[in-house]
Amino acid sequence: MNFLKQAITLISIVLFFISSHSQNGHDLWLQNKNPKTVHVVTAKQSPTIDIVKNELLKGWQGTEGSTLTLTIKKDRSLHRDGFKITPTTIQANTDLGILYGVYELLRRQQTGIYINENINNPSYDRRVLNHWDNPNGSIERGYAGKSLFWRYGKDSLAVTESDRKLWQEYARINASVGINGSVLNNVNASPMMLTAGYLERVKAIAEVLRPYGVKTYISIKFSSPSLIGGLSTSDPLDADVIKWWNNKIKEIYKLIPDFGGFLVKASSEGQPGPQDYGRTHADGANMLADALKPYNGIVMWRAFVYSANDEDRAKQAYNEFVPLDGQFRDNVIIQVKNGPIDFQPREPFSPLFGALKKTAIMPELQITQEYLGHSIHLAYLAPMWKEFLDSDTYQEGKGSTVAKSTDGSLFNQKISAISGVANTGLDTNWTGHTFAQSNWYTFGRLAWNHELSSEQIADEWVKLTFSPFDLANSQTKPDFSKNDWSNNFLQPVKQMMLDSHEAVVDYMMPFGLHHIFSANAHYGPGPWYGPERVRKDWTSLYYHKADSLGIGFDRTTTGSNAIIQYEEPLRSQLSNLETCPENLLLWFHHVPWDYKMKNGKTLWDNLAYRYDAGVKKVREFQKIWDMAKPYVDSERFYEVQSKLRNQNRNAQVWKDACLLYFQEFSNMPIPYDLERPMHDLEDLKISTMKRPLDYK
Amino acid sequence: MNFLKQAITLISIVLFFISSHSQNGHDLWLQNKNPKTVHVVTAKQSPTIDIVKNELLKGWQGTEGSTLTLTIKKDRSLHRDGFKITPTTIQANTDLGILYGVYELLRRQQTGIYINENINNPSYDRRVLNHWDNPNGSIERGYAGKSLFWRYGKDSLAVTESDRKLWQEYARINASVGINGSVLNNVNASPMMLTAGYLERVKAIAEVLRPYGVKTYISIKFSSPSLIGGLSTSDPLDADVIKWWNNKIKEIYKLIPDFGGFLVKASSEGQPGPQDYGRTHADGANMLADALKPYNGIVMWRAFVYSANDEDRAKQAYNEFVPLDGQFRDNVIIQVKNGPIDFQPREPFSPLFGALKKTAIMPELQITQEYLGHSIHLAYLAPMWKEFLDSDTYQEGKGSTVAKSTDGSLFNQKISAISGVANTGLDTNWTGHTFAQSNWYTFGRLAWNHELSSEQIADEWVKLTFSPFDLANSQTKPDFSKNDWSNNFLQPVKQMMLDSHEAVVDYMMPFGLHHIFSANAHYGPGPWYGPERVRKDWTSLYYHKADSLGIGFDRTTTGSNAIIQYEEPLRSQLSNLETCPENLLLWFHHVPWDYKMKNGKTLWDNLAYRYDAGVKKVREFQKIWDMAKPYVDSERFYEVQSKLRNQNRNAQVWKDACLLYFQEFSNMPIPYDLERPMHDLEDLKISTMKRPLDYK
C-alpha cells in the first residue's frame, strides 16, 4: 500500500511563463510552449517514466488541471512499443510505449490534429538513423557541422557533461518522432571503432540514449580481425575469425547489454568483404549473425554493391542478392537503398524490394541531401519517400507495395526495419537548413507510420516548428487570428514544402535523368563529367548517354535489360516508351530528341520547359517565404531567405549547364519564350566543380 | 593639256570576288562587299584623293559601270569640309570634303538610306576623340585592350610597319564617320609626352592620320615647365614659363605643321594648374593659346573641376567658369562634360552650356562605358547623347538647345568642337564589345550631324555591321528575303539598341540616382560605399543620401540650390517636385519613400519595379539576340550572346544590391509580384568591389 501510494505520483504543475527565446532552431519541433497544469497518474517508476513526466510538465497543452492516466499492461492489439491514447489516457505494453504515446498526445495538442484511430502501432520495429560519422569527427555527406558523437584531437574520447547534454537532446528528438536506433559511425567504417576506447564511448552514448528507447548500433569493417585482431585473414569461415568476432561481440555486450547490432558495408565500393575470401554475402552476414544471436543482436547487411564491369550498375545488387535469397539467418536484414543507383533526385524503386521473399529486407533512405542540394536547397523529402514506399512491386500481385514488402505484412520475417542516413551535425539547428529538420522529422514519422501522408506530416511539422503560439521574436507582431496564420503562412509554406522535391528534380534531373553531377561533391551540375581516369560508372556520361540521336539509358531489352528485374505488369509498362511514366522516361529509355511527349511537345522542348519550371518554382518559393516574414522569428526567416536565394542561383546554374550541354547534342534551340541561360557553358564547366555561385 | 589628261584619271575597276572572311569584328562597319565597277573622274591628285579612289574601288555598290565625278571648288554654301552629293557627283571645297562625300555615298549605297538634303555640312568643326592612353600603353577607363599608340617596354617608341598599318585603319575608320581629330594621350597627362622621343612618335602617327584628315592633339601636364623643363615654377604668367611653352610649341609644329593643339586638365582631381600659382583658368589657358596662335593651334581647356569642399560638386564647375566668361582667347574652347557630375548613366545637362556666352564651349561625351558596364554591357549611347544635345538650356530663350549653344549657331564663336572619350584598344574588334562599335560610329555621326536621330544611326550601323550581303560565315544559311532579314533581325536588333541605354539606367540608377558604384572600378553597385578615409564626394552616400525619410540629393533652395544655375523656366520646373521630370527626380530632390509618383505608386515601389524592369529588359535582349542567330556569323553571335549573359547576371546584382541596401532605409517590402533578390546584401558588399559574377 505504502509502495503503491508512493508510486502513484500526483504531480501538480503550476502554469509558468517560459520567456520566449531566440529561435536559433536548436529546439526544432520541440519548442517550449506555455504549458498548462496536468495531474499525471502512473503506477510505474523508471528513467523512461521520469522523462514522460518531465515532457508532460513542460508541454501539456490540454485542459488546465486535467488528469492523465498512464497504464502499462499487456495488450495483444499493441505491438512492441505501440500505444492507445485518449485525451486523458495512455496505455502501452512498455514504458517506451507510454513515452511515444505522450509525444503523440502532445503533438496532437499543439497541432490540433486528431487521428481517429485509438491503437497506434509502429510500421517498422527498428527505426534507425545511420550516421556516416567518422572517428575524427567529420561526416561523410554531412552538411551541418561535425559529428555529434566523435571528435578530432587529444581527449577525443573523453566524455564531457556537454557531450551528455547534447546526446540527451538528440535522444529526445528521436524519441519524439519514434526513432529507436542509431548507428553511430560511418558505413565506410574504421576498424578503430571496435577498439576499447571507442567502445567505452559507445557505452557512454548508449547510457544516455537508453531511457529514450534509442538503441545503439555500430558499423563495422569486415576485415577488422586482420586489421586490429592480429589475424592473418578475415575469412568468415575461418575458425579464428569466428572466434575473434565472438569474443568482440561478447566484449561489446558486456559494456552495452542492449546493443543493437552491426551495420555492414562489405564488398562494396572498395570496402573489404566476404568476396575477398571467395565467400558469399550470406557467408559473411551469417557468421556475424550467429555471433550476435545469443544477445538478440542483428546484422543490417547493405546491398549497395556494384563493380566497374560491363553490367548496368542498376542491375548488380539484384544479380548478387537474389540468388542468395533464403540463405540468410533470421537476424540478418538486407539494407537496400530506395533506388537501384544511389539516392538520386528521382529513381524507380530498387527491384530487390519484393524480390527477396525469404530474406528480411529494409529500406535505406537518405535524409542528408547528398544529391539534393546539401543543406542549401529546400527539399522536403516526404513526397519522394512516399512515392517509393507506395510503389507497387507486383511481386505478390497487385498491391505489393514496397512498404508492405518490408514491414512484415507481405512476407514472414522476424525483424522489420527502416533506416535513414542522418542529416545531423553540431550546427546549432542540427541540420544546417531549418527546413531540413522536416526530413529528420519525416523519417521518424514515416518509420512509425508509413501511411501518413506527406501533407499531414508537413502540416504537423510547420505547426510545431513555426508555432504561432511563440511569436515573441518575430520582427513585426501582426494582430493575426488563427485563420490569418493559416491562410498566409501555414498553407503557402506547406505547399512550398510539398512542391519542393519536385522542383529540385525539375532543375536538376527531370524525366528520369540521374547522376549527372560534377564529380564527387554531388552538388553542382556536371553532365559533361567524364575524365578518362575515372571509372565509367562514376561519370555522368555513363548515365545520360546523350548523343546526336537522343538521351537516356536504354534499360529495355534492346539495352541493359534492367527491366527484367521488375515484375509484370510493371515490367511491360516500363519497357514500353508509350506507357513508361514520363518522370522515369530517361531512366529506362534512350529517347530521340524530337520524340513527341504526351503534351505534344518534343522531348527537347520538354526538357527545356522543365528545367525552366524548376527555376521558376524556386523563385515562387522565395515569394512565399518573403511573404511569410511577419510570421517567423527573424533568425530563421533570414537564414531561410538567404538559402532560397542561393538555391535560386544554383537552380539557374543547373538549368543553364544542362540545357547548354545537352543542346550540343540536340542541336535544337531553347524555345524562345523561355528565359535564356545567364551563364556560359565553358564557365560553368570550370565553376561547378565547386559549389557554384556559393559565396559562403 | 598633257597635265590635264594625266590628271583626269579614268579608273576602270573590274568586279572581283572578295572572299568572305571571318567576322572577328576588326572591319567594324567597313566590311568589304563585292564592289561594282565605277569610273572615277577627278582633276585632283593628292594622298587624300588616292584614298578616295581606293575606297570607291573597294566599296562601290552603285550601278555597275557608273561614272562618278569628283569636283573640288569653292562653294559658299559648303562649310569647311562639307560636301554636296548626288548618285553620280561629289563636290566639296577640299579634298577631305570629297573623302567625306565618298564615305557618305558608299554608306547610302549599302544602307539604302537617302537623305533629302544635297548640302552636307558638319555640325562641329572639330570632331575629336580623346584617348585616355598612358605612355606605358595602359588606358584609363579602357576596356578593349592596350593603347593603339603607346606601349610598354624596350623600343616602345620605335615605329613599326604594323603600327602604321593599325594607325591607318584607325584613321580610315574615323574619317568614314567624320571624326577629324585625336588627342593621343590621357588627360591625366604625363609630362614625358612633351619630350623629344614621344613627340617623334606623335609625328609618325600624324603622318599616317593626315591624309584621312585626322589632326593630332596631345594632352599636356600644366606643370611640365618645372617637371621636365628645369624651371622652378610653372606659373603661367612667369616669363620663363611662357618662353618654355613657346619653344616647346615651336618644336612641335616643326615636327607636325598641322598639329591641332592641346587638351588640358588643370586644377582638377589633383592635376596641377594655374590655381597652384594663384592664377585663374583663363590665365593658364590664354598663355598656352597665345603660344599656339601663330600656328592656328587651339587649347581645349577642361571644366571638369571640383574640390572636396562643402559646395555641391554639381555646382562647382559653373561657379568657377562663369565669372571668367569673356576672359578667354578665341582659340581657347572650354571642354565640358555633358552632365555636371561625371558621365553618369543619366545626368541633366551641365548648366555651363548656354551660360558661357562669350566663351567657346564644347561638349565632352564619353564613348568608353566607364559608368555603363564597361565593354560587357550592351548600351547604345545615341539616345543618351541626343537627350543631352536636344536639352533646352533656355539661355537665349526657348530652343536654346545644348547643340545650338555649342555648334556656333547661337553664340558667336571662332571654333566649334565636340569630343568623345574613345573606347578603342588593341582588341581585334577595337572596342571589346561588338555593339560598343556603334558608339564610336555614333559619336562620329552626331559630331558631323547632331540632327541625326538615334533610330537612323542605329539603322545605318546595323545594316553596315551585320550586312546581309556578307553572310558566308553565318552558321545557318536561311533562305531569307530582305524582308525576312529586316523583320527578324534589323528591326528587333535596332529596337534592342534603342532600349539598351535606358535598360542600364533602370537596373543601375533610375530616377536620377547617380554615382552609387562600388569604389573606383565604376562597374558594380556600391550604394553602401563610403569608407571613412575617402573624401565624401567620392562616396555613394554623398550622392544618394538615403535615410529613413527618403532618398535623393536635394538641389533645390532647401538644399544645395544647384537649380539656381539653370535658366527659367527650366529652373522652376526642376525645383518643383511635381514638375521635375521623374527620370531626374532624385538628382534634384530628396523624396520621401512613400511619395506618390505619377503612376500612383510610391517612390519605393517605383524603384523596385524599375530595377526589376531593367533586369527584364536584359533578358528580353537575350531573346532577341538568340533569335538573331541565323543572321549573324558565329564569332560575333557567341561573343554578344556571352556578354548579354554576363550583363543579365550583373543587372541582377545591381537590382539586388540597390533594393536590398535601400530597403534598409525604406523599411518597405519589395512588391511581392516581383521576383525576389537572388543574392544576399552582405555577399554583394564583398563581391561587387570587383566585377561581380564575372568569371573571365
Tab-separated table of N, CA and C in Angstrom, chain B residues 275-360:
chain	number	residue	atom	x	y	z
B	275	GLN	N	45.834	77.540	-60.716
B	275	GLN	CA	45.459	77.924	-59.356
B	275	GLN	C	46.573	77.630	-58.356
B	276	ASP	N	47.462	76.706	-58.717
B	276	ASP	CA	48.605	76.448	-57.834
B	276	ASP	C	49.493	77.684	-57.702
B	277	TYR	N	49.358	78.609	-58.656
B	277	TYR	CA	50.197	79.816	-58.635
B	277	TYR	C	49.350	81.060	-58.450
B	278	GLY	N	48.133	80.840	-57.969
B	278	GLY	CA	47.262	81.981	-57.734
B	278	GLY	C	46.707	82.586	-59.017
B	279	ARG	N	46.739	81.824	-60.092
B	279	ARG	CA	46.219	82.332	-61.364
B	279	ARG	C	44.882	81.667	-61.663
B	280	THR	N	44.180	82.235	-62.615
B	280	THR	CA	42.874	81.680	-62.970
B	280	THR	C	43.016	80.704	-64.132
B	281	HIS	N	41.911	79.979	-64.374
B	281	HIS	CA	41.868	79.113	-65.546
B	281	HIS	C	42.133	79.935	-66.807
B	282	ALA	N	41.622	81.149	-66.846
B	282	ALA	CA	41.825	81.988	-68.037
B	282	ALA	C	43.302	82.321	-68.201
B	283	ASP	N	43.970	82.650	-67.111
B	283	ASP	CA	45.410	82.937	-67.185
B	283	ASP	C	46.148	81.755	-67.793
B	284	GLY	N	45.811	80.563	-67.313
B	284	GLY	CA	46.509	79.366	-67.772
B	284	GLY	C	46.213	79.070	-69.228
B	285	ALA	N	44.932	79.093	-69.564
B	285	ALA	CA	44.535	78.734	-70.932
B	285	ALA	C	45.051	79.763	-71.932
B	286	ASN	N	44.984	81.004	-71.579
B	286	ASN	CA	45.382	82.062	-72.519
B	286	ASN	C	46.874	82.040	-72.809
B	287	MET	N	47.655	81.746	-71.787
B	287	MET	CA	49.093	81.675	-72.002
B	287	MET	C	49.397	80.634	-73.080
B	288	LEU	N	48.776	79.452	-72.968
B	288	LEU	CA	49.001	78.404	-73.961
B	288	LEU	C	48.419	78.803	-75.314
B	289	ALA	N	47.255	79.434	-75.266
B	289	ALA	CA	46.583	79.837	-76.504
B	289	ALA	C	47.436	80.843	-77.269
B	290	ASP	N	48.044	81.749	-76.547
B	290	ASP	CA	48.887	82.742	-77.204
B	290	ASP	C	50.066	82.075	-77.906
B	291	ALA	N	50.615	81.087	-77.249
B	291	ALA	CA	51.768	80.411	-77.841
B	291	ALA	C	51.363	79.576	-79.061
B	292	LEU	N	50.123	79.056	-79.046
B	292	LEU	CA	49.654	78.203	-80.147
B	292	LEU	C	49.128	79.022	-81.322
B	293	LYS	N	48.717	80.220	-81.032
B	293	LYS	CA	48.025	81.072	-82.010
B	293	LYS	C	48.756	81.189	-83.362
B	294	PRO	N	50.059	81.452	-83.357
B	294	PRO	CA	50.750	81.621	-84.642
B	294	PRO	C	50.620	80.403	-85.553
B	295	TYR	N	50.369	79.269	-84.976
B	295	TYR	CA	50.304	78.027	-85.770
B	295	TYR	C	48.867	77.563	-85.988
B	296	ASN	N	47.910	78.393	-85.598
B	296	ASN	CA	46.492	78.022	-85.654
B	296	ASN	C	46.153	76.841	-84.721
B	297	GLY	N	46.961	76.716	-83.696
B	297	GLY	CA	46.652	75.680	-82.701
B	297	GLY	C	45.600	76.176	-81.715
B	298	ILE	N	44.940	75.231	-81.078
B	298	ILE	CA	43.904	75.616	-80.105
B	298	ILE	C	44.172	74.956	-78.752
B	299	VAL	N	43.500	75.510	-77.747
B	299	VAL	CA	43.517	74.928	-76.403
B	299	VAL	C	42.114	74.445	-76.068
B	300	MET	N	42.012	73.157	-75.769
B	300	MET	CA	40.743	72.639	-75.244
B	300	MET	C	40.937	72.516	-73.731
B	301	TRP	N	40.308	73.394	-72.996
B	301	TRP	CA	40.546	73.513	-71.549
B	301	TRP	C	39.350	72.905	-70.820
B	302	ARG	N	39.623	71.883	-70.032
B	302	ARG	CA	38.507	71.152	-69.413
B	302	ARG	C	37.935	71.884	-68.200
B	303	ALA	N	36.638	71.839	-68.097
B	303	ALA	CA	35.947	72.476	-66.972
B	303	ALA	C	35.574	71.459	-65.893
B	304	PHE	N	36.196	70.285	-65.982
B	304	PHE	CA	35.872	69.215	-65.012
B	304	PHE	C	36.619	69.479	-63.713
B	305	VAL	N	36.158	70.455	-62.971
B	305	VAL	CA	36.869	70.861	-61.750
B	305	VAL	C	35.909	70.827	-60.559
B	306	TYR	N	36.410	70.341	-59.458
B	306	TYR	CA	35.634	70.343	-58.206
B	306	TYR	C	36.598	70.041	-57.075
B	307	SER	N	36.320	70.597	-55.922
B	307	SER	CA	37.151	70.349	-54.741
B	307	SER	C	36.317	69.669	-53.673
B	308	ALA	N	37.034	69.136	-52.714
B	308	ALA	CA	36.348	68.440	-51.626
B	308	ALA	C	35.872	69.447	-50.586
B	309	ASN	N	35.187	70.459	-51.008
B	309	ASN	CA	34.661	71.436	-50.032
B	309	ASN	C	33.181	71.163	-49.785
B	310	ASP	N	32.535	72.074	-49.108
B	310	ASP	CA	31.150	71.811	-48.736
B	310	ASP	C	30.167	72.104	-49.865
B	311	GLU	N	30.660	72.700	-50.932
B	311	GLU	CA	29.753	73.046	-52.019
B	311	GLU	C	29.417	71.782	-52.817
B	312	ASP	N	28.146	71.664	-53.169
B	312	ASP	CA	27.679	70.590	-54.043
B	312	ASP	C	28.616	70.478	-55.251
B	313	ARG	N	29.151	69.292	-55.437
B	313	ARG	CA	30.081	69.078	-56.553
B	313	ARG	C	29.466	69.495	-57.892
B	314	ALA	N	28.167	69.287	-57.998
B	314	ALA	CA	27.491	69.585	-59.266
B	314	ALA	C	27.529	71.068	-59.606
B	315	LYS	N	27.784	71.914	-58.619
B	315	LYS	CA	27.753	73.355	-58.842
B	315	LYS	C	29.120	73.950	-59.161
B	316	GLN	N	30.177	73.224	-58.874
B	316	GLN	CA	31.480	73.864	-58.790
B	316	GLN	C	32.044	74.338	-60.121
B	317	ALA	N	31.868	73.580	-61.178
B	317	ALA	CA	32.415	73.984	-62.476
B	317	ALA	C	31.788	75.304	-62.915
B	318	TYR	N	30.483	75.384	-62.761
B	318	TYR	CA	29.755	76.615	-63.114
B	318	TYR	C	30.287	77.795	-62.298
B	319	ASN	N	30.432	77.544	-60.995
B	319	ASN	CA	30.890	78.626	-60.118
B	319	ASN	C	32.277	79.131	-60.496
B	320	GLU	N	33.115	78.219	-60.976
B	320	GLU	CA	34.470	78.636	-61.317
B	320	GLU	C	34.548	79.314	-62.678
B	321	PHE	N	33.765	78.844	-63.633
B	321	PHE	CA	33.970	79.293	-65.010
B	321	PHE	C	33.095	80.467	-65.435
B	322	VAL	N	31.893	80.550	-64.910
B	322	VAL	CA	31.017	81.642	-65.361
B	322	VAL	C	31.640	83.015	-65.076
B	323	PRO	N	32.281	83.190	-63.911
B	323	PRO	CA	32.908	84.511	-63.682
B	323	PRO	C	34.030	84.825	-64.682
B	324	LEU	N	34.568	83.805	-65.333
B	324	LEU	CA	35.672	84.035	-66.272
B	324	LEU	C	35.179	84.253	-67.704
B	325	ASP	N	33.856	84.197	-67.888
B	325	ASP	CA	33.301	84.289	-69.250
B	325	ASP	C	33.729	85.606	-69.903
B	326	GLY	N	34.290	85.498	-71.114
B	326	GLY	CA	34.761	86.685	-71.819
B	326	GLY	C	36.245	86.902	-71.663
B	327	GLN	N	36.878	86.191	-70.738
B	327	GLN	CA	38.303	86.394	-70.495
B	327	GLN	C	39.188	85.460	-71.311
B	328	PHE	N	38.597	84.541	-72.028
B	328	PHE	CA	39.405	83.539	-72.748
B	328	PHE	C	39.706	83.998	-74.174
B	329	ARG	N	40.876	83.636	-74.670
B	329	ARG	CA	41.235	83.907	-76.053
B	329	ARG	C	40.285	83.168	-77.000
B	330	ASP	N	40.260	83.620	-78.253
B	330	ASP	CA	39.312	82.983	-79.181
B	330	ASP	C	39.803	81.646	-79.715
B	331	ASN	N	41.050	81.275	-79.405
B	331	ASN	CA	41.465	79.901	-79.742
B	331	ASN	C	41.504	78.999	-78.509
B	332	VAL	N	40.784	79.437	-77.482
B	332	VAL	CA	40.529	78.550	-76.337
B	332	VAL	C	39.081	78.075	-76.439
B	333	ILE	N	38.867	76.818	-76.161
B	333	ILE	CA	37.488	76.325	-76.088
B	333	ILE	C	37.371	75.522	-74.798
B	334	ILE	N	36.315	75.775	-74.049
B	334	ILE	CA	36.141	75.107	-72.755
B	334	ILE	C	35.435	73.777	-73.006
B	335	GLN	N	36.075	72.707	-72.578
B	335	GLN	CA	35.524	71.364	-72.815
B	335	GLN	C	34.758	70.931	-71.574
B	336	VAL	N	33.456	70.720	-71.746
B	336	VAL	CA	32.559	70.478	-70.613
B	336	VAL	C	31.868	69.134	-70.787
B	337	LYS	N	31.966	68.304	-69.761
B	337	LYS	CA	31.269	67.018	-69.809
B	337	LYS	C	29.766	67.258	-69.914
B	338	ASN	N	29.074	66.315	-70.527
B	338	ASN	CA	27.645	66.525	-70.753
B	338	ASN	C	26.866	66.854	-69.479
B	339	GLY	N	27.220	66.182	-68.378
B	339	GLY	CA	26.493	66.441	-67.132
B	339	GLY	C	27.377	67.126	-66.107
B	340	PRO	N	26.779	67.637	-65.047
B	340	PRO	CA	27.568	68.372	-64.056
B	340	PRO	C	28.407	67.478	-63.134
B	341	ILE	N	28.177	66.177	-63.145
B	341	ILE	CA	28.997	65.315	-62.290
B	341	ILE	C	30.041	64.598	-63.130
B	342	ASP	N	29.714	63.431	-63.683
B	342	ASP	CA	30.785	62.713	-64.393
B	342	ASP	C	30.265	61.525	-65.187
B	343	PHE	N	29.702	61.773	-66.325
B	343	PHE	CA	29.345	60.688	-67.247
B	343	PHE	C	28.472	59.611	-66.600
B	344	GLN	N	27.577	60.013	-65.725
B	344	GLN	CA	26.698	59.041	-65.090
B	344	GLN	C	25.689	58.499	-66.095
B	345	PRO	N	25.063	57.333	-65.765
B	345	PRO	CA	24.077	56.761	-66.690
B	345	PRO	C	23.030	57.784	-67.149
B	346	ARG	N	22.561	58.604	-66.232
B	346	ARG	CA	21.747	59.748	-66.665
B	346	ARG	C	22.098	60.958	-65.815
B	347	GLU	N	22.329	62.065	-66.496
B	347	GLU	CA	22.513	63.341	-65.812
B	347	GLU	C	21.702	64.402	-66.540
B	348	PRO	N	21.341	65.468	-65.856
B	348	PRO	CA	20.866	66.633	-66.587
B	348	PRO	C	22.078	67.251	-67.284
B	349	PHE	N	21.852	68.102	-68.265
B	349	PHE	CA	23.000	68.745	-68.917
B	349	PHE	C	23.712	69.661	-67.921
B	350	SER	N	24.990	69.863	-68.160
B	350	SER	CA	25.743	70.774	-67.307
B	350	SER	C	25.210	72.189	-67.496
B	351	PRO	N	25.013	72.931	-66.408
B	351	PRO	CA	24.466	74.292	-66.548
B	351	PRO	C	25.445	75.254	-67.218
B	352	LEU	N	26.678	74.820	-67.443
B	352	LEU	CA	27.598	75.695	-68.176
B	352	LEU	C	27.168	75.895	-69.624
B	353	PHE	N	26.465	74.883	-70.169
B	353	PHE	CA	26.042	75.015	-71.567
B	353	PHE	C	25.016	76.145	-71.677
B	354	GLY	N	25.317	77.062	-72.543
B	354	GLY	CA	24.447	78.217	-72.705
B	354	GLY	C	24.775	79.348	-71.751
B	355	ALA	N	25.416	79.012	-70.636
B	355	ALA	CA	25.719	80.031	-69.638
B	355	ALA	C	27.007	80.775	-69.994
B	356	LEU	N	27.946	80.068	-70.613
B	356	LEU	CA	29.149	80.742	-71.128
B	356	LEU	C	28.779	81.330	-72.487
B	357	LYS	N	28.601	82.618	-72.541
B	357	LYS	CA	28.081	83.249	-73.757
B	357	LYS	C	29.178	83.929	-74.571
B	358	LYS	N	30.279	84.220	-73.920
B	358	LYS	CA	31.358	84.914	-74.636
B	358	LYS	C	32.604	84.050	-74.698
B	359	THR	N	32.382	82.776	-74.493
B	359	THR	CA	33.488	81.823	-74.497
B	359	THR	C	33.047	80.614	-75.310
B	360	ALA	N	33.924	80.137	-76.176
B	360	ALA	CA	33.590	78.914	-76.911
B	360	ALA	C	33.542	77.747	-75.921
